[in-house]
Coordinates of C-alpha atoms and ligand atoms in Angstrom, one line a residue:
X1 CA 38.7 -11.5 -18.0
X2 CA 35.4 -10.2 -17.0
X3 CA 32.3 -10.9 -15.0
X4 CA 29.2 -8.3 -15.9
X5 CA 26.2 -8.1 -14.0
X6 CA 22.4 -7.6 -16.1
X7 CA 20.3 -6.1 -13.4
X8 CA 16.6 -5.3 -13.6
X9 CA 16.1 -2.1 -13.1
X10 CA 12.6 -1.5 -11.9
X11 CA 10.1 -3.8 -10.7
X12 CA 11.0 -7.0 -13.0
X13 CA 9.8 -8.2 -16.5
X14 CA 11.7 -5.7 -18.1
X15 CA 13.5 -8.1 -20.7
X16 CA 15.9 -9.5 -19.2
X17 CA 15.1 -12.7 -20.9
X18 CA 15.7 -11.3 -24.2
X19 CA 19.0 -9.0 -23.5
X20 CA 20.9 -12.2 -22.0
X21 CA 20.2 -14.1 -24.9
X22 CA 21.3 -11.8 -27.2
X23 CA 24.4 -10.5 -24.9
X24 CA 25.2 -14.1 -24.0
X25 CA 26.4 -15.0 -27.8
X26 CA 30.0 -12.4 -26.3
X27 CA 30.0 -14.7 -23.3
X28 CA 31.4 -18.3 -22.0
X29 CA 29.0 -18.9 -19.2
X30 CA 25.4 -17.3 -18.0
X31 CA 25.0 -17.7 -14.4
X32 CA 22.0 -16.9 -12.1
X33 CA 22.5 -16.1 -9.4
X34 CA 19.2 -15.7 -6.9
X35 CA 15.8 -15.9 -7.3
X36 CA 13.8 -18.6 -8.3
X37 CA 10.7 -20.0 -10.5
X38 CA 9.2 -17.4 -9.2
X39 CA 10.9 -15.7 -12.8
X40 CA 10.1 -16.1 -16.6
X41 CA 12.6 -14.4 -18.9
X42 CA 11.1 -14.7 -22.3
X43 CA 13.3 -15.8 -25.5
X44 CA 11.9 -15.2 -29.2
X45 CA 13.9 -17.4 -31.5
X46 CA 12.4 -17.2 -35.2
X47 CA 8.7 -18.7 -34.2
X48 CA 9.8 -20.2 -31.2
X49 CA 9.1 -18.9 -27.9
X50 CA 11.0 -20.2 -24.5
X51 CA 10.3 -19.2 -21.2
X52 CA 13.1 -20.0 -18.4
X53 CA 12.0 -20.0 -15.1
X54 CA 15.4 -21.7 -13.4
X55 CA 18.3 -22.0 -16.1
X56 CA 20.3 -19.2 -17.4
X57 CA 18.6 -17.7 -20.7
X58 CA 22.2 -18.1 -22.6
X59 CA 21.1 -22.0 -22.7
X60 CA 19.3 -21.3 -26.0
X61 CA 23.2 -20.5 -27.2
X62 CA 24.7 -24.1 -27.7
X63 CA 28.4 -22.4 -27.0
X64 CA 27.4 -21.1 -23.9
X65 CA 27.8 -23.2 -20.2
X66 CA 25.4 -22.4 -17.4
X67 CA 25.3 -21.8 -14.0
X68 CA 22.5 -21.9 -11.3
X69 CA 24.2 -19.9 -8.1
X70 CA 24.0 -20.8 -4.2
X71 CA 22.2 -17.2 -4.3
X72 CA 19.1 -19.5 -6.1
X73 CA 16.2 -21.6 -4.5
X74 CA 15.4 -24.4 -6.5
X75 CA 12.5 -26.1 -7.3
X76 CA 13.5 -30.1 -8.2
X77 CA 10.0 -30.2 -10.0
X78 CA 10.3 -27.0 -12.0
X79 CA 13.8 -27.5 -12.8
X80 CA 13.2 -31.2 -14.2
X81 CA 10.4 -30.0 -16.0
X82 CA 12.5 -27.5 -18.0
X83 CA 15.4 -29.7 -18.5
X84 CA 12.6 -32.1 -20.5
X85 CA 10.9 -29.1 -21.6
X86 CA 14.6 -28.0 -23.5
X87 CA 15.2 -31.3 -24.2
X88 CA 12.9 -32.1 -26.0
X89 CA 12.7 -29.0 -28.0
X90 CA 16.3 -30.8 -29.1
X91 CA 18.5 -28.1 -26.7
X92 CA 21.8 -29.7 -24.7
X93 CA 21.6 -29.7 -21.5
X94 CA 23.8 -32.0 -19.9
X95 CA 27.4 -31.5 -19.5
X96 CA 26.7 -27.6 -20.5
X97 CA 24.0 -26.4 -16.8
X98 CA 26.1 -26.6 -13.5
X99 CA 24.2 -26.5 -10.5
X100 CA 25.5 -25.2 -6.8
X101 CA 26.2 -27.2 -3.6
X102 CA 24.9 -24.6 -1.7
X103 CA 22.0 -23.7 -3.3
X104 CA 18.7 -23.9 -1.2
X105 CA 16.0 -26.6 -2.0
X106 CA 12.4 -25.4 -2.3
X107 CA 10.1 -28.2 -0.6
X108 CA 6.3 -28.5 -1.0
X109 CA 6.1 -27.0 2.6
X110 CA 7.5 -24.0 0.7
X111 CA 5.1 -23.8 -1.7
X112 CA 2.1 -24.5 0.8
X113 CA 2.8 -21.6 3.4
X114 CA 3.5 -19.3 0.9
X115 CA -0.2 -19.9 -0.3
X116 CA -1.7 -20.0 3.1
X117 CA 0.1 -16.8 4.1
X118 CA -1.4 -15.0 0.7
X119 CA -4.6 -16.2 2.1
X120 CA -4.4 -13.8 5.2
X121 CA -4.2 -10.1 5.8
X122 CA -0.3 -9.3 4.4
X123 CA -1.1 -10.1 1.0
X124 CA 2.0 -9.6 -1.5
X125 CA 0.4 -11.1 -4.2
X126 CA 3.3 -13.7 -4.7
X127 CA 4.1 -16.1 -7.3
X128 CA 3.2 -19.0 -5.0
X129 CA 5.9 -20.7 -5.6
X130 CA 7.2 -20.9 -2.3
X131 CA 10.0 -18.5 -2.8
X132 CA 9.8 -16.3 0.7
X133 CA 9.1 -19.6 2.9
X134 CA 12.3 -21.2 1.6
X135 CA 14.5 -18.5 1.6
X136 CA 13.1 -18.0 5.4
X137 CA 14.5 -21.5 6.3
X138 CA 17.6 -20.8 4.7
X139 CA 18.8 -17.7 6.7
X140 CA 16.6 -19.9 9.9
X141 CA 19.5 -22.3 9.0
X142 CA 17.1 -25.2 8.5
X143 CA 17.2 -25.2 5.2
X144 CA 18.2 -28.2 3.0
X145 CA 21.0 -27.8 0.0
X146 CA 21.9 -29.4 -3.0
X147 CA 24.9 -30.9 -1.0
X148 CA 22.4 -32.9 0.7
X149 CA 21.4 -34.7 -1.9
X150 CA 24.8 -36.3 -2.3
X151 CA 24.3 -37.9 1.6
X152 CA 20.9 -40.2 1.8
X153 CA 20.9 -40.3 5.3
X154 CA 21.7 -36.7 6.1
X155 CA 19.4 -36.0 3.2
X156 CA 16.2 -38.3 5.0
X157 CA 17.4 -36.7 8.5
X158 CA 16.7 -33.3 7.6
X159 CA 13.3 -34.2 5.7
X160 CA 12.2 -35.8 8.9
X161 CA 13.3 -32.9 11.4
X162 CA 11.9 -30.4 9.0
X163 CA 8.5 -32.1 8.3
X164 CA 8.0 -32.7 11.9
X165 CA 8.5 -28.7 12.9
X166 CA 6.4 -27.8 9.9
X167 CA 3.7 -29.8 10.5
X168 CA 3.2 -28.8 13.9
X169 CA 2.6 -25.5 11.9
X170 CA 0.6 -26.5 9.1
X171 CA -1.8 -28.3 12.2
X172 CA -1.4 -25.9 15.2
X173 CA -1.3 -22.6 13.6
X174 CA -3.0 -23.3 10.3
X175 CA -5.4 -25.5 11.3
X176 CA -4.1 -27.8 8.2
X177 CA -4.2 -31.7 8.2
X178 CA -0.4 -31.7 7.4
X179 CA 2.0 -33.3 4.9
X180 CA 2.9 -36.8 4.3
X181 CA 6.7 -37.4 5.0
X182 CA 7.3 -40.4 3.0
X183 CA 6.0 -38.7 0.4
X184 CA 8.2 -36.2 0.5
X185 CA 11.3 -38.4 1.1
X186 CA 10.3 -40.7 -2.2
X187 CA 10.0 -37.9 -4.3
X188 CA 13.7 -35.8 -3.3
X189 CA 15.1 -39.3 -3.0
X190 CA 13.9 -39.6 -6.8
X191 CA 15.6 -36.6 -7.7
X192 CA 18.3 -36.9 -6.0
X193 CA 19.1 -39.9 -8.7
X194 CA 18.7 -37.3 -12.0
X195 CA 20.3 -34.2 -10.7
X196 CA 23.8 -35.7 -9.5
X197 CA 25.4 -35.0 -12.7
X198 CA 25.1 -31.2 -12.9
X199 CA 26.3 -30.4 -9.1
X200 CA 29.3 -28.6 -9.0
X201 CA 31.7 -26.8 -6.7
X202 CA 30.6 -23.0 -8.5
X203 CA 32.6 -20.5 -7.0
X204 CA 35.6 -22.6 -8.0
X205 CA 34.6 -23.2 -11.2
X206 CA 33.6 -19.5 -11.8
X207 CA 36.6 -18.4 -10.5
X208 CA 39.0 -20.5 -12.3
X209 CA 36.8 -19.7 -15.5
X210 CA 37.9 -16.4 -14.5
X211 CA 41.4 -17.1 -14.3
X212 CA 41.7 -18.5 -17.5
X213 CA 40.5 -15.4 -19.2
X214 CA 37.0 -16.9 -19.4
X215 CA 34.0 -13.9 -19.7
X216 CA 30.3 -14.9 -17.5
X217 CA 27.4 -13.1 -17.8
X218 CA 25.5 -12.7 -13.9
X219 CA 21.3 -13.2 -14.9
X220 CA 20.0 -11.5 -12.3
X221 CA 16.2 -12.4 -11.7
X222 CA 13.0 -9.6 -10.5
X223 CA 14.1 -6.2 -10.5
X224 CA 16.0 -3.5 -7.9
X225 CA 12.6 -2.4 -6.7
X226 CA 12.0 -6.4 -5.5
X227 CA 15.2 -6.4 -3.8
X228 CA 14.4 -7.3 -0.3
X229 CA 17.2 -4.6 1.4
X230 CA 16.4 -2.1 -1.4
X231 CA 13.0 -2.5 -2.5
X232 CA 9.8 -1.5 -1.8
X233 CA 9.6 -3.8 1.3
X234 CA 7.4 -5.6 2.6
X235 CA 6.0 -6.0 -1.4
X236 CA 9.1 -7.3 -2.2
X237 CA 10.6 -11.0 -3.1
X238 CA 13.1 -12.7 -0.6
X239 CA 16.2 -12.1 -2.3
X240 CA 18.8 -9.9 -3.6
X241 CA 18.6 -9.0 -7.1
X242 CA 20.5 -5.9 -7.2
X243 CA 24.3 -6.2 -8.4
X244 CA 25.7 -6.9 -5.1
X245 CA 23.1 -10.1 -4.8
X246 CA 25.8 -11.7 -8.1
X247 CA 28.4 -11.7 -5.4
X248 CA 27.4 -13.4 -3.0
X249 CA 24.8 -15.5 -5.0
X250 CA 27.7 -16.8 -6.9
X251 CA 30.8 -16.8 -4.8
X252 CA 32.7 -14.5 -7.2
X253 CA 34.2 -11.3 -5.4
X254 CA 33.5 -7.8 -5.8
X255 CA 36.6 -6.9 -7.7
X256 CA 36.2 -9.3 -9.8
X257 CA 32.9 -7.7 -11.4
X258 CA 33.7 -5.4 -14.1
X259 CA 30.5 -4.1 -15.3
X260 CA 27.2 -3.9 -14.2
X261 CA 24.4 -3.3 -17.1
X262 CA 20.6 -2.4 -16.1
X263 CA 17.8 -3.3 -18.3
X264 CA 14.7 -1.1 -18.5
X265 CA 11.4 -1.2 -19.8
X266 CA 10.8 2.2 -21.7
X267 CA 7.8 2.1 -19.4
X268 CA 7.3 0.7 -16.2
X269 CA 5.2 -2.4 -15.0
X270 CA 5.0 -4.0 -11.8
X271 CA 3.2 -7.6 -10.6
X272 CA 1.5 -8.0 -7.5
X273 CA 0.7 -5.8 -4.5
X274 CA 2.7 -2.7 -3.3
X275 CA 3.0 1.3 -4.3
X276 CA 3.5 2.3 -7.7
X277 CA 3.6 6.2 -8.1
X278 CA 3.5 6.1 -12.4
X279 CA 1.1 3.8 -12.5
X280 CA -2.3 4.1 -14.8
X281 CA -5.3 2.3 -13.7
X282 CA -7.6 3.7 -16.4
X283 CA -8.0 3.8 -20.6
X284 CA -4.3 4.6 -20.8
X285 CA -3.3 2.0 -18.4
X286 CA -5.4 -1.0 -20.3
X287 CA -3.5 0.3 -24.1
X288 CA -0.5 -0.3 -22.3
X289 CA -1.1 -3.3 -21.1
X290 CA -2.8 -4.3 -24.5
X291 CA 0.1 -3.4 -26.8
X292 CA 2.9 -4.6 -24.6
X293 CA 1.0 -7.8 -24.1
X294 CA 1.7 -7.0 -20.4
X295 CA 0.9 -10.2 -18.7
X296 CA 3.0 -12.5 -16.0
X297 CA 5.5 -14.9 -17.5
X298 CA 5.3 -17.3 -14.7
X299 CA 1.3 -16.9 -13.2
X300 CA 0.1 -14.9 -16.6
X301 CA -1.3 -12.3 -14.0
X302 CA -2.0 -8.9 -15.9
X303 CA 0.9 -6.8 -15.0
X304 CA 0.3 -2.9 -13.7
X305 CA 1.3 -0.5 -16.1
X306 CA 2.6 2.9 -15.9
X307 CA 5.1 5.9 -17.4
X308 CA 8.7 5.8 -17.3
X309 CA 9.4 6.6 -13.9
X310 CA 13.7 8.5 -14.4
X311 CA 13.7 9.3 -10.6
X312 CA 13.2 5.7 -9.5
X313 CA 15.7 4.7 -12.3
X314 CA 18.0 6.8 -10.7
X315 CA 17.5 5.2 -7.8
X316 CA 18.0 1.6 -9.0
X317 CA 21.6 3.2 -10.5
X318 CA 23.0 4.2 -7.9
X319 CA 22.2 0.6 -5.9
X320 CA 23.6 -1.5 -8.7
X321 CA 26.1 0.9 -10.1
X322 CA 24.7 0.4 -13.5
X323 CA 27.5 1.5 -15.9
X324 CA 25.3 1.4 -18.7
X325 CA 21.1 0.4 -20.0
X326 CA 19.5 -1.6 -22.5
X327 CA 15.7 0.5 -22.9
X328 CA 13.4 -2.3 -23.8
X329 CA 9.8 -2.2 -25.7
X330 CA 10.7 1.2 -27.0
X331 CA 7.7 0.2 -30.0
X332 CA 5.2 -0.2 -27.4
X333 CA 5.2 4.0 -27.1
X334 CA 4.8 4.1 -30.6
X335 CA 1.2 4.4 -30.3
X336 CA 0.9 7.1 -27.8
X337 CA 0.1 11.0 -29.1
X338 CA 1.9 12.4 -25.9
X339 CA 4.3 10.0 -23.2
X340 CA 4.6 11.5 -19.8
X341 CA 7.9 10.4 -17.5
X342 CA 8.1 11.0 -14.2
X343 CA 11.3 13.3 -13.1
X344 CA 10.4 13.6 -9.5
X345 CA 7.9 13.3 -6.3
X346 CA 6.1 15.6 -5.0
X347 CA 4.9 14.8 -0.9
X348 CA 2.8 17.1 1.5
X349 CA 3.9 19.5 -1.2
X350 CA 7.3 19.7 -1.2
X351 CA 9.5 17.9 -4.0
X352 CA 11.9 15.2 -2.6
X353 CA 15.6 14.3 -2.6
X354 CA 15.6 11.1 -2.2
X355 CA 13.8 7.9 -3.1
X356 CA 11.7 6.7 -0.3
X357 CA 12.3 3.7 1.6
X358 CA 8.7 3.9 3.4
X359 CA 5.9 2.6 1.4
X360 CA 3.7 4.7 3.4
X361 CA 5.4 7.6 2.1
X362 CA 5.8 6.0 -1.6
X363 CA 2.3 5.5 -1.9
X364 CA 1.3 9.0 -0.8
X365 CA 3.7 11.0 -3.3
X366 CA 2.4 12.6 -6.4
X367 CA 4.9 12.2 -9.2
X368 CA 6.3 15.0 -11.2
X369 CA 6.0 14.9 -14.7
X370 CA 7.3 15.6 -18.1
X371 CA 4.5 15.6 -21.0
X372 CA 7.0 14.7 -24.4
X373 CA 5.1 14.5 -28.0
X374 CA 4.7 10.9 -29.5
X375 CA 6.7 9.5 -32.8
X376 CA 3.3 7.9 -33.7
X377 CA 5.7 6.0 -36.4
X378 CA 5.9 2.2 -36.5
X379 CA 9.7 1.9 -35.1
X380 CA 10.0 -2.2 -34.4
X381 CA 11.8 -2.4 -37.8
X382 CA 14.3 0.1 -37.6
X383 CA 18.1 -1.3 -37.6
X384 CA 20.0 1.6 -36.3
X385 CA 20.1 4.7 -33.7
X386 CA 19.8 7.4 -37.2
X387 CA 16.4 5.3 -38.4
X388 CA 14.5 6.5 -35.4
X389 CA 12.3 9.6 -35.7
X390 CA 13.8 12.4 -34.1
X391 CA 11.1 12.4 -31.5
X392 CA 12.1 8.8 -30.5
X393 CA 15.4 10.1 -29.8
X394 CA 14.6 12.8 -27.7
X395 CA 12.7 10.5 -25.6
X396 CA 16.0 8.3 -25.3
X397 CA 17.8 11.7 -24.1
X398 CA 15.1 12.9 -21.7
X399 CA 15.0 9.8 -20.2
X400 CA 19.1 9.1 -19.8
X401 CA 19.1 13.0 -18.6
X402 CA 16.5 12.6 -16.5
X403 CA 17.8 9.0 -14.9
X404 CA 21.8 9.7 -15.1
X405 CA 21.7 6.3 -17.4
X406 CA 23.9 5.6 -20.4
X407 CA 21.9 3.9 -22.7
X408 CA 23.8 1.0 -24.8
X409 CA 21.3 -1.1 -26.4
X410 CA 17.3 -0.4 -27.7
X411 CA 15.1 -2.9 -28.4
X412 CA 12.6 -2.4 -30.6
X413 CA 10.5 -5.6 -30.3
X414 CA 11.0 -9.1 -29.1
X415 CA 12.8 -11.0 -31.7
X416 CA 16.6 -10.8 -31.9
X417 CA 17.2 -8.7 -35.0
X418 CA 14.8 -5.9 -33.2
X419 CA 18.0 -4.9 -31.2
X420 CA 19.9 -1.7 -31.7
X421 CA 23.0 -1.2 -30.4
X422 CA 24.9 2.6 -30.0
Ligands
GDP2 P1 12.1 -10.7 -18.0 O1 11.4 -11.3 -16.8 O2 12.8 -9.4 -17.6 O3 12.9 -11.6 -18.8 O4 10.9 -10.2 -18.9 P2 9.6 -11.1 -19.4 O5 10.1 -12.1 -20.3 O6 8.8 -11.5 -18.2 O7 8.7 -10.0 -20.1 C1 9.2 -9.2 -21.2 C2 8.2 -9.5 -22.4 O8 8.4 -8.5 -23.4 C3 8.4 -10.8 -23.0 O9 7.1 -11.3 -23.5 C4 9.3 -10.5 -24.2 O10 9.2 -11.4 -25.3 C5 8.8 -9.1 -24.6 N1 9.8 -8.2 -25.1 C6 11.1 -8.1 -24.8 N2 11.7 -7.0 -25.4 C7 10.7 -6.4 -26.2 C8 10.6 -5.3 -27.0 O11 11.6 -4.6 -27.2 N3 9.4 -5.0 -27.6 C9 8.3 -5.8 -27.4 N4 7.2 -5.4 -28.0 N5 8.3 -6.9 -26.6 C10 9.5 -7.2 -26.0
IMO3 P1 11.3 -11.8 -13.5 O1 12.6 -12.4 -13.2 C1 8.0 -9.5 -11.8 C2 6.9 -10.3 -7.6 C3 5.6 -11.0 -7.3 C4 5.3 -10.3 -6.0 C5 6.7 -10.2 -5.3 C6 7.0 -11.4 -4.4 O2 10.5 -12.5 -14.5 O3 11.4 -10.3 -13.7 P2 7.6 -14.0 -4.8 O4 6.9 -15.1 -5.4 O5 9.0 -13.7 -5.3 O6 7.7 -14.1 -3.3 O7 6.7 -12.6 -5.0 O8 7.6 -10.2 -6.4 N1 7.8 -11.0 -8.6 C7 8.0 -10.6 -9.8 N2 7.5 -9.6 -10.5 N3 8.9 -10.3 -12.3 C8 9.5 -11.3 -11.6 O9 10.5 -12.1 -12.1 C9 9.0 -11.6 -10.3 N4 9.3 -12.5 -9.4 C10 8.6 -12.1 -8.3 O10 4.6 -10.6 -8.3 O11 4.8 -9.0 -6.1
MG4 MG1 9.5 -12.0 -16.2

């Protein structure tokens, strides 16, 4: 009986993709459980690349049932798209993806106010895929849920009532012509027919699964540092991806989570606006960037790069209670002479405590670093902890030391067999 939660543990794209693909061959069921499209978890199999923006990565595991949460917002055109898209690359997906009542729909009024807000002065620098305007109609208690698709009526009611507030946006405020409600209606109506077979009751099924001695893997989506109560607000998403988000994104209780694992990138990247203390804008920044092939999943947006930052790790630890970390692109650093990690921040000279929660503040600190010598050693085929240099390993310990983390698992590049485990 157990329910572990996979966290990111900085700013997103650390791999999550890849660690619940390969941790998802222990498990019965992968479930997500918030976010939205605005993800891509990458999967290497052999030559074959996936990227899942919606589903669970454990659906590239044909044992493996999978869950979309009510913590989710989905997108009926992204989520059709990579059903086909799995489909056709001759993966099962019927009878194996569950999908929640509850979950939240994500209109095309979503996805047009999120662009027209980006297109004014509080620039985020979103995905654009409408994540913040839906999840604002869900807590405005206007939004419209899977449920709804199983009632026509109810279903065309709440199109109409929304559409009609949201034009008088789009027009008044926006100065936009407005969107076509019969439009809208054919096109959910349409869906409405293809996606009946996948709704479930989750929290039931979850906890029965539970019951019966049945192991699920939570998929978070983002990273802590995203987390709208915990994050680096307002450059944040909308949801909760830190551990407590699989809770109630999933309608399985807190003591029914045994373990909560973090995944980190053995550097640190973030997407989109917002303060990044590690972060390299010059020569170093751009190798990075290069040799991870540091660019967006979902919008292919070059990513920031940066050092390992241990006292924001910390940080993301103590939030998620992260029991212990897989370190991720640990080859990337192969190519560095020296690797600086951040162990602290410095502001108006004096070293702080704590982690901000103002960005004001966060973007003013000057972080305190640690200058380590490189491996300079290809690493991405070693097989075990004793193959790495010696130099690799002390990186491992400073950084563990320096965050309080445990590390479990290493990857060493993105394929499966570029895994160690300790
Ligand atoms: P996610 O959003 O956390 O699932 O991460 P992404 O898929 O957006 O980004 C991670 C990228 O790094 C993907 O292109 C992965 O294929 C790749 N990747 C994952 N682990 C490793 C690794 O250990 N080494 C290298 N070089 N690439 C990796
Ligand atoms: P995965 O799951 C990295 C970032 C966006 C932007 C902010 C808000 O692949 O790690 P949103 O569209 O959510 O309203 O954008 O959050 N962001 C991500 N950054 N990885 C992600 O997902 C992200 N999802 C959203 O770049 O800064
Ligand atoms: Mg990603």
């Amino acid at each position: 009986m157990s329910a572990t939660v996979l966290v990111g543990s900085q700013w997103g794209d650390e791999g999550k993709g890849k660690i619940v693909d390969i941790l998802s061959e222990r498990f019965d069921i992968v479930a997500r459980y918030q976010g939205g499209a605005n993800a891509g978890h990458t999967v290497i199999i052999g030559d074959k690349q996936y990227i899942l923006h919606l589903i669970p990565s454990g659906i590239l595991r044909e044992n493996v049932i999978c869950v979309i949460g009510n913590g989710v917002v989905i997108d009926p055109k992204a989520l059709l798209e990579e059903i086909n898209l799995l489909k056709n690359s001759g993966i099962k997906v019927e009878g194996r993806l569950f999908i929640s009542q509850n979950a939240h729909l994500i209109m095309p009024y979503h996805k047009l106010l999120d662009s027209i807000e980006e297109s004014g002065e509080n620039k985020i620098g979103t995905t654009g895929r409408g994540i913040g305007p839906c999840y604002i109609d869900k807590f405005g208690r206007r939004g419209i849920r899977i449920v709804d698709l199983l009632n026509r009526d109810e279903l065309e009611r709440k199109i109409r009532y929304n559409l009609k507030e949201k034009n008088q946006l789009l027009q008044k405020v926006y100065h936009h012509e407005g969107l076509n409600v019969e439009e809208i209606l054919k096109e959910y109506l349409e869906f409405d027919k293809v996606i009946d077979k996948y709704i479930k009751d989750i929290p039931t099924f979850l906890n029965q699964a539970l019951d019966e001695g049945k192991s699920i893997l939570l998929e978070g989506a983002q990273g802590t540092l995203l987390d709208v109560d915990h994050g680096t607000y307002p450059f944040v998403t909308s949801s909760s991806p830190t551990a407590g988000g699989a809770c109630t994104g999933t309608g399985i209780p807190p003591n029914r989570i045994n373990y909560v694992i973090g995944i980190v990138k053995a550097y640190t990247t973030r997407v989109g606006n917002g303060p990044f203390p590690t972060e390299l804008t010059e020569e170093e920044g751009d190798k990075l960037r290069t040799l991870g092939a540091e660019f967006g999943a979902t919008t292919g947006r070059p990513r920031r790069c940066g050092w390992f930052d241990a006292f924001l790790v910390a940080y993301s630890k103590m939030i998620n209670g992260i029991d212990s970390v897989a370190v991720t692109k640990l080859d990337v650093l192969s190519h560095f002479d020296k690797i600086k990690v951040c162990v602290g921040y410095e502001l108006n000279g004096k070293k702080l405590k704590y982690f901000p929660s103002s960005v004001e503040q966060l973007s003013k600190v000057t972080p305190i670093y640690e200058v380590l010598d490189g491996w300079k050693q290809n690493i991405s085929n070693c097989k075990s902890y004793d193959e790495l240099p010696s130099r690799t390993k002390e990186y491992l310990n400073f950084i563990s030391k320096q965050s309080g983390i445990k590390i479990d698992i290493i990857s060493v590049g993105a394929k499966r067999q570029q895994t160690i485990f300790l």
